[in-house]
C-alpha cells in the first residue's frame, strides 16, 4: 500500500501548500496544518498492514512529505513572512539531513565494540566475537566486510544469536543461503573453540541448512557444552524469550547465549549473558534512548553491557543488519555493531 498512501499524501501536501499561500493569519494556517496532519495520520492508520509497515508509512510522512510541505510553505510565505519561511526551510533541511544519515550513512557504518572483563575462573585469555542479527536480504560488500572484520579479530569463540536471512520468499531465501555459505567459506569463518549459532525469530524451520558443510554448530534446543574452560549454554528461541527461565550455575566460566535478551530477567546464573534481537532499538532519540526494543528487558539494557543485580553481565549487541521486509530500512544514532569480548584471568569484574 505504499504507492496509494504516497499518492493520497501528495494530495494532502498540495492542499497544505495551497492553504499556506491563501491564508494570511498565522494562527488559522497552523490550525489548518494540524487538521491536515490528522488526515495524514488517519491515512497511515487505514493503509498500514502491520506494525513494521506502520513505521514505514510514518517514515514516508516524516522524511519525504514533511520536508516537501515545509519547503513549499517556505516558498509561498517568503514574501509575506521571511521569518516563517526561514524556519520552515531550516526544519525541512534538518529532516532531510536526518534522513540522509538514517537511510544512507548509518546502516553501513559498522562499529566494532570491544568489551573487557576479568574472571578468576579462567587461566588463559578468552576472546568471544558476538555476530548478531546479520538479518540481510542481500549478500554484498557490506556483509563481506562485516564477516571479514570478525575473522580479523581472531576470536577464540564465535557466538551467533540468530536472525541471519530476512527474506519471506522460499526460493530467494535458498539462493541467499547459498550465497552466505559461500561467503562464510571465503572469509574462513571458524574459531578454535567453535562457532555456535542459535535460532532467531526470522528463521524458517529448516534454518540449520544455512550452515551445511560449515564449521558452525546450529543449536535447535537449549543445550549445554563444555568448551575449553567455558560452560556454554546455548538457548532455543523460545527459551530466550522466557522471563522466568532458570539456568543453574557452573564452576566453569559460564556463558549463556540466546536470541532475545528477555531470559536475563529470569534466574540465569552465569558470568556472561549474550543476546541480540533488539538492534539497540535501531532508532535512538537524544536523551531518551530507543522508543521501541521489542523486548521485556528495561530499555537501558537493550544495547551494550549491563551489570545484573544477581551478578554477571548482560551483553546485547545492536546487530550487524537491520529490520527488513516492510519495515523502514534505517538506523539513527544506533550504528550496526560487531561485539568483541575479551576476558582475562583475574578478579571477577569488568575492566572499564
Short mmCIF file of N, CA and C in Angstrom, two decimals, residues 137-230:
data_model
loop_
_atom_site.label_atom_id
_atom_site.label_comp_id
_atom_site.label_asym_id
_atom_site.label_seq_id
_atom_site.Cartn_x
_atom_site.Cartn_y
_atom_site.Cartn_z
N UNK A 137 18.83 -9.32 3.33
CA UNK A 137 18.13 -9.87 2.17
C UNK A 137 18.96 -9.64 0.91
N UNK A 138 20.24 -9.36 1.13
CA UNK A 138 21.16 -9.18 0.01
C UNK A 138 22.58 -9.40 0.52
N UNK A 139 23.30 -10.34 -0.08
CA UNK A 139 24.68 -10.60 0.31
C UNK A 139 25.58 -9.76 -0.58
N UNK A 140 26.21 -8.75 0.02
CA UNK A 140 27.02 -7.84 -0.78
C UNK A 140 28.30 -7.45 -0.06
N UNK A 141 28.84 -6.31 -0.44
CA UNK A 141 30.13 -5.88 0.09
C UNK A 141 30.06 -5.58 1.59
N UNK A 142 28.91 -5.09 2.06
CA UNK A 142 28.80 -4.79 3.49
C UNK A 142 28.90 -6.08 4.31
N UNK A 143 28.16 -7.11 3.91
CA UNK A 143 28.21 -8.38 4.63
C UNK A 143 29.62 -8.98 4.57
N UNK A 144 30.28 -8.86 3.42
CA UNK A 144 31.64 -9.37 3.29
C UNK A 144 32.59 -8.62 4.24
N UNK A 145 32.43 -7.31 4.29
CA UNK A 145 33.28 -6.51 5.17
C UNK A 145 33.04 -6.86 6.64
N UNK A 146 31.77 -7.02 7.02
CA UNK A 146 31.44 -7.31 8.41
C UNK A 146 32.02 -8.66 8.84
N UNK A 147 31.83 -9.69 8.02
CA UNK A 147 32.32 -11.02 8.38
C UNK A 147 33.85 -11.09 8.34
N UNK A 148 34.45 -10.31 7.45
CA UNK A 148 35.91 -10.24 7.42
C UNK A 148 36.45 -9.61 8.70
N UNK A 149 35.73 -8.61 9.22
CA UNK A 149 36.15 -7.97 10.48
C UNK A 149 36.11 -8.97 11.63
N UNK A 150 35.15 -9.88 11.58
CA UNK A 150 35.09 -10.92 12.62
C UNK A 150 36.39 -11.72 12.62
N UNK A 151 36.80 -12.16 11.43
CA UNK A 151 37.98 -13.01 11.35
C UNK A 151 39.26 -12.23 11.64
N UNK A 152 39.28 -10.95 11.31
CA UNK A 152 40.44 -10.12 11.63
C UNK A 152 40.66 -10.01 13.14
N UNK A 153 39.59 -10.13 13.92
CA UNK A 153 39.70 -10.06 15.38
C UNK A 153 40.30 -11.32 15.99
N UNK A 154 40.39 -12.40 15.22
CA UNK A 154 40.96 -13.68 15.67
C UNK A 154 40.31 -14.16 16.96
N UNK A 155 39.00 -14.36 16.96
CA UNK A 155 38.32 -14.80 18.19
C UNK A 155 38.60 -16.26 18.50
N UNK A 156 38.54 -16.60 19.78
CA UNK A 156 38.63 -17.99 20.20
C UNK A 156 37.30 -18.70 20.04
N UNK A 157 36.22 -17.93 20.15
CA UNK A 157 34.87 -18.48 20.13
C UNK A 157 33.97 -17.48 19.41
N UNK A 158 33.11 -17.97 18.53
CA UNK A 158 32.16 -17.11 17.83
C UNK A 158 30.75 -17.54 18.23
N UNK A 159 29.95 -16.56 18.67
CA UNK A 159 28.56 -16.81 19.04
C UNK A 159 27.64 -16.02 18.12
N UNK A 160 26.65 -16.70 17.56
CA UNK A 160 25.73 -16.08 16.61
C UNK A 160 24.31 -16.22 17.16
N UNK A 161 23.76 -15.14 17.76
CA UNK A 161 22.45 -15.22 18.42
C UNK A 161 21.25 -15.06 17.48
N UNK A 162 21.34 -15.55 16.27
CA UNK A 162 20.16 -15.64 15.42
C UNK A 162 19.91 -14.48 14.48
N UNK A 163 18.86 -14.65 13.66
CA UNK A 163 18.44 -13.72 12.61
C UNK A 163 19.54 -13.55 11.56
N UNK A 164 19.55 -14.45 10.59
CA UNK A 164 20.60 -14.49 9.59
C UNK A 164 20.12 -13.95 8.25
N UNK A 165 19.01 -14.49 7.75
CA UNK A 165 18.46 -14.04 6.46
C UNK A 165 17.01 -13.65 6.67
N UNK A 166 16.67 -12.46 6.19
CA UNK A 166 15.30 -11.95 6.35
C UNK A 166 14.67 -11.83 4.96
N UNK A 167 14.09 -12.92 4.51
CA UNK A 167 13.52 -12.98 3.17
C UNK A 167 12.34 -13.95 3.19
N UNK A 168 11.11 -13.47 2.94
CA UNK A 168 9.95 -14.36 3.03
C UNK A 168 9.81 -15.36 1.88
N UNK A 169 10.33 -15.03 0.70
CA UNK A 169 10.17 -15.92 -0.45
C UNK A 169 11.13 -17.12 -0.32
N UNK A 170 10.60 -18.35 -0.27
CA UNK A 170 11.46 -19.52 -0.03
C UNK A 170 12.55 -19.69 -1.08
N UNK A 171 12.22 -19.45 -2.35
CA UNK A 171 13.22 -19.65 -3.40
C UNK A 171 14.37 -18.64 -3.26
N UNK A 172 14.01 -17.39 -3.03
CA UNK A 172 15.04 -16.37 -2.86
C UNK A 172 15.84 -16.61 -1.58
N UNK A 173 15.16 -17.07 -0.53
CA UNK A 173 15.86 -17.36 0.72
C UNK A 173 16.90 -18.46 0.53
N UNK A 174 16.56 -19.46 -0.26
CA UNK A 174 17.51 -20.55 -0.53
C UNK A 174 18.71 -20.02 -1.32
N UNK A 175 18.47 -19.11 -2.26
CA UNK A 175 19.57 -18.51 -3.02
C UNK A 175 20.50 -17.73 -2.08
N UNK A 176 19.89 -16.95 -1.19
CA UNK A 176 20.69 -16.17 -0.25
C UNK A 176 21.48 -17.07 0.69
N UNK A 177 20.87 -18.19 1.10
CA UNK A 177 21.58 -19.13 1.95
C UNK A 177 22.84 -19.65 1.26
N UNK A 178 22.72 -19.98 -0.02
CA UNK A 178 23.89 -20.43 -0.77
C UNK A 178 24.96 -19.35 -0.87
N UNK A 179 24.54 -18.12 -1.10
CA UNK A 179 25.49 -17.00 -1.19
C UNK A 179 26.18 -16.76 0.15
N UNK A 180 25.41 -16.88 1.25
CA UNK A 180 26.01 -16.66 2.56
C UNK A 180 26.97 -17.78 2.91
N UNK A 181 26.61 -19.02 2.58
CA UNK A 181 27.54 -20.13 2.82
C UNK A 181 28.85 -19.91 2.07
N UNK A 182 28.74 -19.49 0.82
CA UNK A 182 29.95 -19.25 0.02
C UNK A 182 30.80 -18.14 0.64
N UNK A 183 30.15 -17.10 1.15
CA UNK A 183 30.89 -16.00 1.77
C UNK A 183 31.57 -16.46 3.06
N UNK A 184 30.87 -17.26 3.85
CA UNK A 184 31.47 -17.76 5.09
C UNK A 184 32.70 -18.62 4.79
N UNK A 185 32.62 -19.42 3.73
CA UNK A 185 33.79 -20.21 3.33
C UNK A 185 34.92 -19.29 2.87
N UNK A 186 34.56 -18.27 2.11
CA UNK A 186 35.56 -17.36 1.54
C UNK A 186 36.36 -16.66 2.64
N UNK A 187 35.70 -16.22 3.70
CA UNK A 187 36.40 -15.48 4.76
C UNK A 187 37.01 -16.42 5.80
N UNK A 188 36.80 -17.74 5.63
CA UNK A 188 37.35 -18.69 6.59
C UNK A 188 36.70 -18.60 7.95
N UNK A 189 35.39 -18.59 7.97
CA UNK A 189 34.63 -18.35 9.19
C UNK A 189 34.71 -19.56 10.11
N UNK A 190 35.58 -19.46 11.12
CA UNK A 190 35.78 -20.54 12.07
C UNK A 190 36.48 -19.97 13.30
N UNK A 191 36.52 -20.75 14.37
CA UNK A 191 37.20 -20.34 15.59
C UNK A 191 37.71 -21.58 16.30
N UNK A 192 38.82 -21.46 17.04
CA UNK A 192 39.40 -22.64 17.69
C UNK A 192 38.44 -23.36 18.64
N UNK A 193 37.62 -22.62 19.37
CA UNK A 193 36.69 -23.23 20.32
C UNK A 193 35.32 -23.46 19.70
N UNK A 194 35.16 -23.08 18.45
CA UNK A 194 33.91 -23.37 17.76
C UNK A 194 33.08 -22.13 17.45
N UNK A 195 32.12 -22.35 16.56
CA UNK A 195 31.13 -21.34 16.18
C UNK A 195 29.76 -21.93 16.50
N UNK A 196 28.98 -21.23 17.31
CA UNK A 196 27.67 -21.72 17.74
C UNK A 196 26.60 -20.74 17.29
N UNK A 197 25.57 -21.25 16.63
CA UNK A 197 24.50 -20.43 16.07
C UNK A 197 23.17 -20.84 16.69
N UNK A 198 22.47 -19.88 17.28
CA UNK A 198 21.13 -20.14 17.80
C UNK A 198 20.09 -19.57 16.84
N UNK A 199 18.86 -19.96 17.05
CA UNK A 199 17.78 -19.55 16.14
C UNK A 199 17.25 -18.17 16.51
N UNK A 200 17.01 -17.35 15.49
CA UNK A 200 16.34 -16.07 15.68
C UNK A 200 14.90 -16.15 15.22
N UNK A 201 14.16 -15.07 15.36
CA UNK A 201 12.73 -15.14 15.04
C UNK A 201 12.43 -14.82 13.58
N UNK A 202 13.44 -14.65 12.71
CA UNK A 202 13.16 -14.54 11.27
C UNK A 202 13.53 -15.83 10.53
N UNK A 203 14.00 -16.83 11.28
CA UNK A 203 14.40 -18.08 10.64
C UNK A 203 13.19 -18.95 10.31
N UNK A 204 13.33 -19.76 9.25
CA UNK A 204 12.31 -20.77 8.97
C UNK A 204 12.68 -22.06 9.69
N UNK A 205 11.87 -23.11 9.51
CA UNK A 205 12.08 -24.34 10.26
C UNK A 205 13.27 -25.15 9.78
N UNK A 206 13.80 -24.83 8.60
CA UNK A 206 14.95 -25.59 8.10
C UNK A 206 16.22 -24.73 8.14
N UNK A 207 16.23 -23.75 9.03
CA UNK A 207 17.34 -22.80 9.08
C UNK A 207 18.71 -23.45 9.28
N UNK A 208 18.85 -24.61 9.99
CA UNK A 208 20.20 -25.17 10.14
C UNK A 208 20.89 -25.48 8.82
N UNK A 209 20.11 -25.67 7.73
CA UNK A 209 20.73 -25.94 6.42
C UNK A 209 21.59 -24.78 5.96
N UNK A 210 21.35 -23.61 6.52
CA UNK A 210 22.16 -22.44 6.16
C UNK A 210 23.64 -22.70 6.41
N UNK A 211 23.95 -23.52 7.41
CA UNK A 211 25.34 -23.75 7.80
C UNK A 211 25.84 -25.13 7.37
N UNK A 212 25.18 -25.70 6.38
CA UNK A 212 25.55 -27.02 5.89
C UNK A 212 27.00 -27.04 5.42
N UNK A 213 27.75 -28.04 5.87
CA UNK A 213 29.16 -28.25 5.48
C UNK A 213 30.06 -27.12 5.93
N UNK A 214 29.65 -26.38 6.96
CA UNK A 214 30.49 -25.33 7.52
C UNK A 214 30.84 -25.68 8.97
N UNK A 215 31.96 -25.16 9.48
CA UNK A 215 32.33 -25.43 10.88
C UNK A 215 31.51 -24.58 11.85
N UNK A 216 30.19 -24.66 11.72
CA UNK A 216 29.25 -23.91 12.55
C UNK A 216 28.26 -24.91 13.13
N UNK A 217 28.03 -24.82 14.44
CA UNK A 217 27.10 -25.75 15.09
C UNK A 217 25.76 -25.05 15.33
N UNK A 218 24.72 -25.38 14.56
CA UNK A 218 23.40 -24.82 14.83
C UNK A 218 22.80 -25.47 16.09
N UNK A 219 22.21 -24.66 16.95
CA UNK A 219 21.61 -25.16 18.19
C UNK A 219 20.11 -25.04 18.07
N UNK A 220 19.42 -26.17 18.05
CA UNK A 220 17.97 -26.16 17.85
C UNK A 220 17.20 -25.99 19.15
N UNK A 221 17.66 -26.64 20.22
CA UNK A 221 17.02 -26.52 21.53
C UNK A 221 18.10 -26.20 22.55
N UNK A 222 17.69 -25.72 23.69
CA UNK A 222 18.65 -25.32 24.72
C UNK A 222 19.58 -26.48 25.06
N UNK A 223 20.88 -26.22 24.92
CA UNK A 223 21.90 -27.27 25.08
C UNK A 223 23.11 -26.67 25.77
N UNK A 224 23.73 -27.47 26.65
CA UNK A 224 24.95 -27.05 27.31
C UNK A 224 26.16 -27.73 26.70
N UNK A 225 27.26 -26.99 26.62
CA UNK A 225 28.51 -27.50 26.06
C UNK A 225 29.66 -27.12 26.97
N UNK A 226 30.62 -28.02 27.13
CA UNK A 226 31.88 -27.69 27.77
C UNK A 226 32.88 -27.40 26.66
N UNK A 227 33.31 -26.15 26.61
CA UNK A 227 34.19 -25.68 25.53
C UNK A 227 35.44 -25.09 26.17
N UNK A 228 36.56 -25.83 26.12
CA UNK A 228 37.75 -25.34 26.80
C UNK A 228 37.46 -25.17 28.28
N UNK A 229 37.74 -23.96 28.81
CA UNK A 229 37.46 -23.66 30.21
C UNK A 229 36.05 -23.11 30.42
N UNK A 230 35.25 -23.13 29.38
CA UNK A 230 33.94 -22.47 29.42
C UNK A 230 32.82 -23.49 29.52
#
